[in-house]
Short mmCIF file of C-alpha atoms and ligand atoms in Angstrom, two decimals:
data_model
loop_
_atom_site.label_atom_id
_atom_site.label_comp_id
_atom_site.label_asym_id
_atom_site.label_seq_id
_atom_site.Cartn_x
_atom_site.Cartn_y
_atom_site.Cartn_z
CA MET K 53 86.87 99.86 94.52
CA SER K 54 84.64 99.46 91.54
CA GLU K 55 81.06 100.11 90.53
CA LYS K 56 80.98 96.84 88.62
CA GLU K 57 80.36 93.41 90.07
CA THR K 58 83.21 91.58 88.32
CA ILE K 59 84.87 88.76 90.25
CA HIS K 60 88.49 89.87 90.50
CA LEU K 61 91.14 87.20 90.73
CA ALA K 62 94.47 87.18 92.50
CA ALA K 63 96.91 84.58 93.76
CA ASP K 64 98.97 84.62 96.93
CA LEU K 65 102.43 83.36 95.97
CA SER K 66 103.87 83.74 99.47
CA PHE K 67 104.19 80.11 100.47
CA LEU K 68 104.37 78.06 97.30
CA HIS K 69 107.83 76.83 98.16
CA THR K 70 107.10 75.91 101.79
CA ASP K 71 104.43 74.43 104.04
CA PHE K 72 104.74 70.92 102.52
CA LEU K 73 103.37 72.08 99.18
CA TRP K 74 106.70 71.37 97.53
CA ARG K 75 106.01 67.66 98.09
CA MET K 76 102.97 67.69 95.84
CA PRO K 77 103.19 66.38 92.28
CA GLY K 78 103.40 69.34 89.91
CA SER K 79 104.77 71.71 92.56
CA TRP K 80 107.74 74.04 92.07
CA ALA K 81 110.40 71.37 92.77
CA GLY K 82 112.52 71.08 89.66
CA TYR K 83 112.71 74.81 89.11
CA PRO K 84 115.90 76.53 90.26
CA TYR K 85 114.19 78.09 93.24
CA TYR K 86 115.12 81.77 93.80
CA SER K 87 118.43 81.41 91.99
CA THR K 88 116.56 82.48 88.87
CA SER K 89 113.17 84.03 88.29
CA ASP K 90 111.97 81.19 85.97
CA PHE K 91 109.38 79.81 88.35
CA TYR K 92 107.71 83.16 89.00
CA GLU K 93 108.00 84.18 85.35
CA GLU K 94 105.99 81.15 84.32
CA ILE K 95 103.34 81.79 86.98
CA ALA K 96 103.03 85.43 85.88
CA GLN K 97 102.46 84.34 82.30
CA VAL K 98 99.89 81.74 83.34
CA ALA K 99 98.06 84.33 85.49
CA GLU K 100 97.99 86.78 82.61
CA ARG K 101 96.50 84.10 80.35
CA GLY K 102 93.69 83.80 82.90
CA LYS K 103 93.25 87.62 83.00
CA MET K 104 94.00 87.52 86.71
CA ASP K 105 94.35 90.94 88.29
CA MET K 106 97.21 90.49 90.70
CA LEU K 107 99.96 88.29 92.08
CA PHE K 108 100.64 88.81 95.74
CA PHE K 109 103.85 88.47 97.73
CA GLY K 110 103.44 88.50 101.52
CA ASP K 111 106.42 89.00 103.75
CA THR K 112 107.66 88.54 107.27
CA GLY K 113 111.29 88.58 108.29
CA GLY K 114 111.57 86.34 111.33
CA THR K 115 112.49 82.73 112.14
CA SER K 116 109.91 81.33 114.53
CA GLU K 117 111.12 79.50 117.62
CA ASP K 118 107.59 79.11 118.93
CA TYR K 119 107.15 75.37 118.32
CA GLY K 120 109.32 73.45 120.79
CA GLY K 121 111.30 76.52 121.81
CA ASN K 122 113.75 76.56 118.89
CA HIS K 123 113.83 76.87 115.11
CA GLU K 124 114.29 73.17 114.39
CA ALA K 125 110.69 72.47 113.36
CA VAL K 126 110.27 75.41 110.98
CA VAL K 127 113.66 74.97 109.33
CA SER K 128 113.72 71.18 109.01
CA ARG K 129 110.13 71.10 107.73
CA GLY K 130 110.31 74.32 105.72
CA VAL K 131 107.30 75.90 107.41
CA LYS K 132 107.06 79.47 106.10
CA TRP K 133 110.83 79.38 105.89
CA PRO K 134 112.92 80.56 104.09
CA ARG K 135 111.48 83.88 102.95
CA HIS K 136 113.39 85.95 100.46
CA ASP K 137 112.76 89.60 99.73
CA MET K 138 110.60 89.60 96.60
CA THR K 139 111.14 93.27 95.68
CA PRO K 140 113.77 92.54 93.00
CA MET K 141 111.53 89.94 91.35
CA ILE K 142 108.81 92.46 90.56
CA PRO K 143 110.53 94.56 87.86
CA ILE K 144 111.62 91.34 86.14
CA LEU K 145 108.05 90.01 86.09
CA ALA K 146 106.65 93.38 85.07
CA ARG K 147 108.87 93.48 82.00
CA LEU K 148 107.64 90.09 80.95
CA THR K 149 103.94 90.83 81.34
CA GLU K 150 101.68 93.67 80.28
CA SER K 151 98.64 93.71 82.49
CA VAL K 152 98.77 91.53 85.58
CA GLY K 153 99.66 93.53 88.71
CA TYR K 154 101.95 92.79 91.64
CA ALA K 155 101.46 93.31 95.37
CA LEU K 156 104.44 93.70 97.67
CA THR K 157 104.33 93.68 101.46
CA MET K 158 106.05 96.27 103.65
CA SER K 159 105.62 96.72 107.36
CA THR K 160 104.35 99.94 108.91
CA THR K 161 105.94 98.82 112.19
CA TYR K 162 109.52 98.48 110.99
CA HIS K 163 109.93 100.75 107.97
CA HIS K 164 109.79 104.51 107.55
CA PRO K 165 107.01 106.18 105.52
CA PHE K 166 109.44 108.25 103.47
CA HIS K 167 111.26 105.12 102.32
CA VAL K 168 108.02 103.27 101.58
CA ALA K 169 106.52 106.21 99.66
CA ARG K 170 109.68 106.50 97.60
CA ILE K 171 110.10 102.81 96.78
CA PHE K 172 106.44 102.35 95.81
CA ASN K 173 106.60 105.43 93.61
CA ALA K 174 109.63 103.84 91.89
CA LEU K 175 107.93 100.45 91.61
CA ASP K 176 104.84 102.09 90.16
CA HIS K 177 107.04 103.67 87.48
CA VAL K 178 108.90 100.48 86.54
CA THR K 179 105.78 98.31 86.52
CA ARG K 180 104.03 100.99 84.45
CA GLY K 181 101.30 101.39 87.05
CA ARG K 182 100.82 97.84 88.27
CA ILE K 183 102.00 97.89 91.88
CA ALA K 184 100.05 97.43 95.11
CA TRP K 185 101.29 97.81 98.67
CA ASN K 186 100.19 95.33 101.32
CA ALA K 187 100.53 97.52 104.40
CA VAL K 188 101.02 95.17 107.35
CA THR K 189 101.47 95.92 111.03
CA SER K 190 103.60 92.75 111.58
CA ALA K 191 102.49 90.35 114.26
CA TYR K 192 105.52 88.18 114.98
CA LYS K 193 107.96 88.60 117.86
CA TRP K 194 110.86 86.87 116.07
CA GLU K 195 110.64 89.45 113.32
CA ALA K 196 110.58 92.24 115.94
CA MET K 197 113.88 90.91 117.29
CA ASN K 198 115.48 91.16 113.87
CA TRP K 199 114.51 94.83 113.70
CA GLY K 200 116.09 95.63 117.07
CA PHE K 201 113.13 95.23 119.45
CA ASP K 202 113.40 92.96 122.51
CA VAL K 203 109.63 92.94 122.82
CA MET K 204 107.09 93.32 120.01
CA MET K 205 105.24 96.64 120.00
CA ASP K 206 101.73 96.06 121.36
CA HIS K 207 98.73 95.61 119.04
CA GLY K 208 97.16 99.02 119.75
CA GLU K 209 100.40 100.90 119.25
CA ARG K 210 101.22 99.03 116.02
CA TYR K 211 97.89 100.22 114.62
CA ARG K 212 98.31 103.82 115.89
CA ARG K 213 101.68 103.94 114.18
CA ALA K 214 100.14 102.40 111.05
CA GLN K 215 97.45 105.11 110.91
CA GLU K 216 100.11 107.81 111.03
CA PHE K 217 102.31 105.89 108.58
CA LEU K 218 99.53 105.68 105.96
CA ASN K 219 98.67 109.32 106.48
CA VAL K 220 102.29 110.36 105.76
CA THR K 221 102.78 108.10 102.74
CA CYS K 222 99.54 109.35 101.14
CA GLN K 223 100.55 112.97 101.75
CA LEU K 224 103.94 112.27 100.16
CA TRP K 225 102.39 110.71 97.06
CA ASP K 226 100.09 113.73 96.79
CA SER K 227 102.93 116.22 97.34
CA VAL K 228 103.72 116.38 93.63
CA GLU K 229 100.61 117.09 91.60
CA LYS K 230 99.91 114.99 88.52
CA ASP K 231 100.41 117.86 86.12
CA ALA K 232 103.50 119.26 87.85
CA PRO K 233 105.92 118.14 85.09
CA VAL K 234 106.26 120.89 82.44
CA LEU K 235 109.37 119.84 80.53
CA ASP K 236 109.33 122.94 78.35
CA SER K 237 112.71 123.02 76.64
CA ASP K 238 112.16 126.58 75.32
CA SER K 239 111.63 128.11 78.75
CA GLY K 240 113.80 125.57 80.55
CA VAL K 241 111.04 124.88 83.09
CA PHE K 242 111.19 121.26 84.23
CA LEU K 243 108.44 121.14 86.88
CA ASP K 244 106.00 123.78 88.08
CA PRO K 245 107.13 124.63 91.65
CA GLU K 246 103.57 125.73 92.52
CA LYS K 247 102.49 122.12 92.08
CA VAL K 248 105.14 120.63 94.33
CA HIS K 249 104.36 120.90 98.05
CA ARG K 250 106.14 120.42 101.33
CA ILE K 251 104.06 118.41 103.76
CA ASP K 252 105.68 119.56 107.03
CA PHE K 253 104.32 116.56 108.86
CA LYS K 254 104.96 116.39 112.61
CA GLY K 255 103.36 113.47 114.40
CA ASP K 256 103.79 111.10 117.32
CA TYR K 257 106.02 108.75 115.34
CA PHE K 258 107.29 110.60 112.28
CA ASN K 259 108.50 114.03 111.24
CA VAL K 260 108.63 114.40 107.48
CA ARG K 261 109.17 117.66 105.62
CA GLY K 262 108.55 116.50 102.02
CA PRO K 263 107.88 116.82 99.17
CA LEU K 264 108.59 113.40 97.73
CA PRO K 265 111.47 114.09 95.33
CA ALA K 266 109.99 112.05 92.50
CA LEU K 267 107.87 112.43 89.40
CA PRO K 268 104.23 111.40 89.87
CA SER K 269 103.84 107.74 88.97
CA PRO K 270 101.20 106.24 86.64
CA GLN K 271 98.78 105.32 89.45
CA HIS K 272 99.83 108.30 91.57
CA ARG K 273 99.48 106.07 94.65
CA PRO K 274 99.92 102.30 94.65
CA LEU K 275 96.79 100.28 95.30
CA ILE K 276 96.67 99.94 99.08
CA ILE K 277 95.86 96.55 100.63
CA GLN K 278 95.18 95.88 104.31
CA ALA K 279 94.69 92.45 105.87
CA GLY K 280 94.07 93.15 109.56
CA GLN K 281 90.92 91.40 110.80
CA SER K 282 90.66 92.95 114.30
CA GLY K 283 88.77 96.17 115.13
CA PRO K 284 91.79 98.47 114.63
CA GLY K 285 92.76 96.49 111.51
CA MET K 286 89.30 97.05 110.06
CA ASP K 287 89.54 100.77 110.91
CA LEU K 288 92.82 101.08 109.05
CA ALA K 289 91.40 99.29 106.03
CA ALA K 290 88.24 101.40 106.05
CA LYS K 291 90.21 104.64 106.17
CA TYR K 292 92.95 103.96 103.62
CA ALA K 293 92.70 100.70 101.72
CA ASP K 294 91.49 100.02 98.19
CA LEU K 295 91.43 96.29 98.88
CA GLN K 296 91.25 94.09 101.91
CA PHE K 297 92.23 90.44 102.22
CA SER K 298 90.03 88.40 104.40
CA THR K 299 90.34 84.86 105.70
CA ARG K 300 86.74 84.48 106.92
CA ARG K 301 85.78 80.84 106.62
CA THR K 302 82.00 80.70 106.46
CA LEU K 303 79.40 82.59 104.45
CA LYS K 304 77.80 83.86 107.64
CA SER K 305 81.06 85.28 108.89
CA MET K 306 81.89 86.75 105.48
CA LYS K 307 78.55 88.57 105.38
CA LYS K 308 79.13 89.96 108.83
CA HIS K 309 82.63 91.05 107.88
CA ARG K 310 81.33 92.84 104.78
CA SER K 311 78.61 94.59 106.72
CA ASP K 312 81.06 95.62 109.50
CA ILE K 313 83.52 97.10 107.04
CA ASP K 314 80.74 98.88 105.14
CA LYS K 315 79.64 100.61 108.35
CA LYS K 316 83.21 101.66 109.04
CA LEU K 317 83.65 102.92 105.46
CA ASN K 318 80.54 105.07 105.84
CA SER K 319 81.80 106.45 109.14
CA PHE K 320 85.02 107.60 107.40
CA GLY K 321 83.03 109.29 104.60
CA ARG K 322 83.85 106.59 102.07
CA SER K 323 81.45 104.30 100.27
CA PRO K 324 81.32 100.50 100.37
CA ARG K 325 82.38 100.37 96.74
CA ASP K 326 85.60 102.19 97.58
CA LEU K 327 86.93 99.00 99.17
CA GLY K 328 86.90 95.60 97.51
CA ILE K 329 87.44 92.44 99.51
CA LEU K 330 89.46 89.55 98.18
CA TRP K 331 88.34 86.45 100.07
CA SER K 332 91.05 83.86 100.55
CA VAL K 333 90.07 80.58 98.97
CA ARG K 334 91.93 77.37 98.24
CA VAL K 335 90.79 75.78 95.04
CA GLN K 336 91.16 72.11 94.17
CA VAL K 337 89.81 71.42 90.69
CA ALA K 338 89.34 68.02 89.06
CA ALA K 339 87.12 66.26 86.52
CA SER K 340 84.91 64.90 89.31
CA GLU K 341 84.27 65.56 92.97
CA SER K 342 85.87 62.26 93.98
CA GLU K 343 89.03 63.07 92.02
CA ALA K 344 89.22 66.46 93.75
CA ARG K 345 88.88 64.68 97.11
CA ALA K 346 91.66 62.26 96.14
CA LYS K 347 93.96 65.17 95.33
CA GLU K 348 93.11 66.75 98.64
CA LYS K 349 93.87 63.47 100.40
CA ARG K 350 97.25 63.24 98.70
CA PHE K 351 98.09 66.72 99.93
CA LEU K 352 97.04 65.94 103.49
CA GLU K 353 99.00 62.69 103.49
CA SER K 354 102.16 64.57 102.56
CA ILE K 355 101.90 66.60 105.76
CA PRO K 356 103.36 65.18 108.98
CA PRO K 357 100.86 64.99 111.88
CA GLU K 358 102.52 67.89 113.69
CA GLY K 359 102.60 70.06 110.51
CA GLY K 360 99.52 72.09 111.38
CA LEU K 361 100.63 72.66 114.95
CA ILE K 362 104.03 73.96 113.79
CA GLU K 363 102.25 76.34 111.44
CA MET K 364 99.79 77.43 114.13
CA SER K 365 102.62 78.02 116.63
CA GLN K 366 104.30 80.30 114.14
CA TRP K 367 101.12 82.14 113.20
CA PHE K 368 99.86 82.72 116.76
CA GLY K 369 103.19 82.99 118.60
CA ILE K 370 102.67 80.22 121.17
CA ASP K 371 103.99 76.68 121.59
CA PHE K 372 101.45 74.05 120.56
CA SER K 373 104.03 71.21 120.73
CA GLY K 374 102.98 70.33 124.26
CA ALA K 375 99.24 70.29 123.52
CA LYS K 376 97.74 67.42 125.51
CA LEU K 377 95.40 65.01 123.76
CA ASN K 378 92.18 66.46 125.11
CA MET K 379 93.06 70.17 124.92
CA LYS K 380 90.72 72.38 122.88
CA LEU K 381 91.47 75.47 120.84
CA SER K 382 89.75 77.62 123.45
CA ASP K 383 92.26 76.40 126.09
CA PHE K 384 94.90 78.46 124.26
CA ALA K 385 92.82 81.62 123.76
CA ASP K 386 94.29 83.57 126.67
CA GLN K 387 97.85 82.73 125.70
CA VAL K 388 97.24 83.76 122.09
CA ARG K 389 95.68 87.07 123.20
CA GLU K 390 98.67 87.77 125.46
CA GLN K 391 100.92 87.50 122.41
CA GLU K 392 99.00 90.31 120.67
CA GLY K 393 99.75 88.78 117.29
CA ASN K 394 97.11 87.65 114.79
CA LEU K 395 94.20 88.36 117.09
CA GLY K 396 91.53 88.81 114.43
CA THR K 397 92.38 85.51 112.73
CA PHE K 398 92.38 83.54 115.99
CA ASP K 399 89.00 84.95 117.00
CA GLU K 400 87.64 83.86 113.63
CA LEU K 401 88.90 80.30 114.21
CA LEU K 402 87.25 80.20 117.63
CA LYS K 403 83.96 81.40 116.21
CA THR K 404 83.87 79.04 113.23
CA THR K 405 85.21 75.81 114.77
CA ASP K 406 83.31 73.08 116.63
CA PRO K 407 84.22 73.87 120.27
CA ASP K 408 84.64 70.15 121.06
CA VAL K 409 87.38 69.53 118.49
CA THR K 410 90.77 68.93 120.12
CA VAL K 411 93.61 71.19 119.14
CA ARG K 412 95.53 68.20 117.74
CA ASP K 413 92.66 67.30 115.42
CA PHE K 414 92.23 70.93 114.56
CA GLY K 415 95.97 71.11 113.76
CA ARG K 416 95.62 68.29 111.22
CA ASP K 417 92.83 70.15 109.43
CA TYR K 418 94.53 73.50 109.74
CA MET K 419 96.76 72.97 106.71
CA SER K 420 93.79 72.40 104.45
CA GLN K 421 90.84 74.10 106.16
CA ARG K 422 92.36 77.27 107.60
CA ILE K 423 90.71 79.20 104.83
CA LEU K 424 87.62 78.62 102.72
CA VAL K 425 87.98 75.65 100.37
CA ALA K 426 86.31 75.24 96.98
CA GLU K 427 86.88 71.81 95.50
CA GLY K 428 85.28 69.75 92.77
CA THR K 429 84.54 70.24 89.10
CA PRO K 430 84.90 73.69 87.51
CA LYS K 431 81.12 74.03 87.59
CA GLU K 432 80.87 73.14 91.30
CA ILE K 433 83.68 75.54 92.17
CA VAL K 434 82.18 78.41 90.18
CA ASP K 435 78.72 77.75 91.68
CA LYS K 436 80.26 78.19 95.11
CA LEU K 437 82.29 81.29 94.23
CA GLU K 438 79.32 82.91 92.48
CA LYS K 439 77.07 82.37 95.48
CA ILE K 440 79.61 83.77 97.93
CA HIS K 441 80.34 86.72 95.66
CA TYR K 442 76.72 87.83 95.33
CA GLU K 443 75.80 87.15 98.93
CA THR K 444 78.68 89.30 100.13
CA GLY K 445 77.87 92.34 98.02
CA ALA K 446 79.69 91.41 94.76
CA ASN K 447 82.44 93.80 95.70
CA GLY K 448 85.92 92.38 95.15
CA GLY K 449 86.70 88.77 94.34
CA PHE K 450 88.97 85.95 95.43
CA ILE K 451 92.61 85.37 96.14
CA LEU K 452 93.97 81.86 95.79
CA GLY K 453 95.21 81.62 99.33
CA ARG K 454 97.77 79.65 101.21
CA GLY K 455 97.66 75.95 100.64
CA PHE K 456 97.56 75.74 96.88
CA HIS K 457 100.61 74.63 94.99
CA ALA K 458 102.13 75.84 91.80
CA MET K 459 102.77 75.20 89.01
CA ASP K 460 100.05 72.62 88.40
CA ASN K 461 97.35 73.94 90.69
CA ILE K 462 97.43 77.50 89.34
CA LYS K 463 97.53 76.23 85.75
CA GLU K 464 94.47 74.08 86.42
CA PHE K 465 92.68 77.07 87.88
CA VAL K 466 93.39 79.17 84.81
CA GLU K 467 92.63 76.39 82.34
CA HIS K 468 89.44 75.03 83.91
CA VAL K 469 87.91 77.42 86.45
CA VAL K 470 88.55 80.76 84.74
CA PRO K 471 86.81 79.77 81.47
CA GLU K 472 83.71 78.78 83.48
CA LEU K 473 83.80 82.14 85.30
CA GLN K 474 84.18 83.95 81.98
CA LYS K 475 81.42 81.93 80.31
CA ARG K 476 79.00 83.09 83.01
CA GLY K 477 80.17 86.69 82.60
CA LEU K 478 81.56 86.73 86.14
CA SER K 479 85.21 87.46 85.44
CA LYS K 480 86.76 89.50 82.69
CA LYS K 481 87.73 88.23 79.27
CA ASP K 482 90.25 91.01 78.81
CA TYR K 483 92.08 93.65 80.77
CA SER K 484 90.51 97.07 80.59
CA GLY K 485 93.58 99.25 80.91
CA PRO K 486 97.27 99.33 81.51
CA THR K 487 97.17 99.99 85.28
CA LEU K 488 96.21 97.75 88.16
CA ARG K 489 93.80 100.37 89.45
CA GLU K 490 91.96 100.48 86.10
CA ASN K 491 91.67 96.71 86.05
CA PHE K 492 90.30 96.53 89.56
CA ASN K 493 87.87 99.34 88.79
CA ASP K 494 86.40 97.49 85.86
C1 FMN G 209 95.26 87.19 104.43
C2 FMN G 209 96.30 87.81 105.32
C3 FMN G 209 97.56 88.09 104.80
C4 FMN G 209 98.54 88.66 105.62
N1 FMN G 209 99.79 88.89 105.11
C5 FMN G 209 100.75 89.33 105.95
C6 FMN G 209 102.10 89.48 105.52
O1 FMN G 209 102.44 89.21 104.38
N2 FMN G 209 103.01 89.92 106.41
C7 FMN G 209 102.69 90.23 107.71
O2 FMN G 209 103.57 90.62 108.48
N3 FMN G 209 101.41 90.12 108.14
C8 FMN G 209 100.47 89.67 107.30
N4 FMN G 209 99.20 89.54 107.77
C9 FMN G 209 98.92 90.00 109.14
C10 FMN G 209 98.17 91.31 109.19
O3 FMN G 209 98.70 92.34 108.44
C11 FMN G 209 98.05 91.80 110.63
O4 FMN G 209 99.30 92.21 111.14
C12 FMN G 209 97.57 90.71 111.47
O5 FMN G 209 96.45 90.12 110.86
C13 FMN G 209 97.26 91.21 112.89
O6 FMN G 209 96.27 92.14 112.85
P1 FMN G 209 94.78 91.84 113.27
O7 FMN G 209 94.86 91.45 114.71
O8 FMN G 209 94.13 93.15 113.00
O9 FMN G 209 94.26 90.73 112.41
C14 FMN G 209 98.23 88.97 106.96
C15 FMN G 209 96.94 88.72 107.50
C16 FMN G 209 95.98 88.12 106.70
C17 FMN G 209 94.64 87.84 107.32
#
């Protein structure tokens, strides 16, 4: 989404409080978690010091009973649980900061496009143009049951509904033209009715008359993010998204991903530079490589042996608790596919993992290696990020992905890695404008 080759920086704050990260020294423990906004306020200020573009809040609303057939494992270990609605946090953080943006997740499977268009218009106003929408199709059956479905909608249908959903929301945001407000006190004309349009949308899933009864917001539309990695997920991203998250784990697979999405962008009449990719990366910075390794080791030691399998059960919707010693990841492929959940991500794991590794060994690594890892000195980390960035088209940047802890880890990133990126002219030294879209375009 930009002509420039800047490395954009974001951080995924979805799981800082869970997934064993809270056991790390310098993690959030000690802050009054969720009862106040202090923890997130401090992170937002740190991110803004590092001229980071965006803080991201993922969301799912279910309690997984996949591992062992009940919720004991996820609740007693705090694996992606609890998850509070982060919507109210955003206006608080936006008041405290001037430039960093915020991404909020809302499901195209369980919400209604009119509601989503309206709330993101409102959030764009109160953040003064710094909101992004992570449009997810939701891949978890326990969440489906909370929204009144006995069975999760199948993968293909979730994406068909998502296509229509995005179409309606975009039409609603466009239904009031930018220069519709007149506010002429002499004539008494508030808005120009010629510039406010009904949409009269009638589709397979939604009927929406429009217009959106709201003033146009600073960005007009929020930045749209899509994270689906499967074919239909890539189609949705190529048609509507400004940014895509990707969890590809090797340079080879990243390059293929970029070239696949570029072809799809062209086929929808868009250009590769219309869509930036933020590659998920976990960063572990230290004064030397061995110190970084020691930190990594401390993190892994804080995770019980079954930790990765609990997490994988939740993510892929099947029970890994009974995995026999010699079972491989590929032994579970059919079961995972039947679940129709995170298909794209599972396929990526199959492609990028040694086929002889047992699922139990894989589970132990999963907590640290599920996404790309950059560890070492600031120089070593930036060398790696720079290489990946240029070899994948220099079109987007990185999101600190799941498996990093705050407060310390994000502070270290801003204090040690960002200056090295800035020194090499790779990331920005200042924000270019008040809106998230302007900052990502720069
Ligand atoms: C990096 C990343 C972040 C995601 N964040 C969320 C999220 O916050 N909430 C959610 O329900 N799904 C999330 N997803 C799931 C996707 O939106 C999508 O539903 C899922 O990947 C299944 O689609 P696929 O088979 O096309 O990959 C995320 C996926 C990835 C790869």
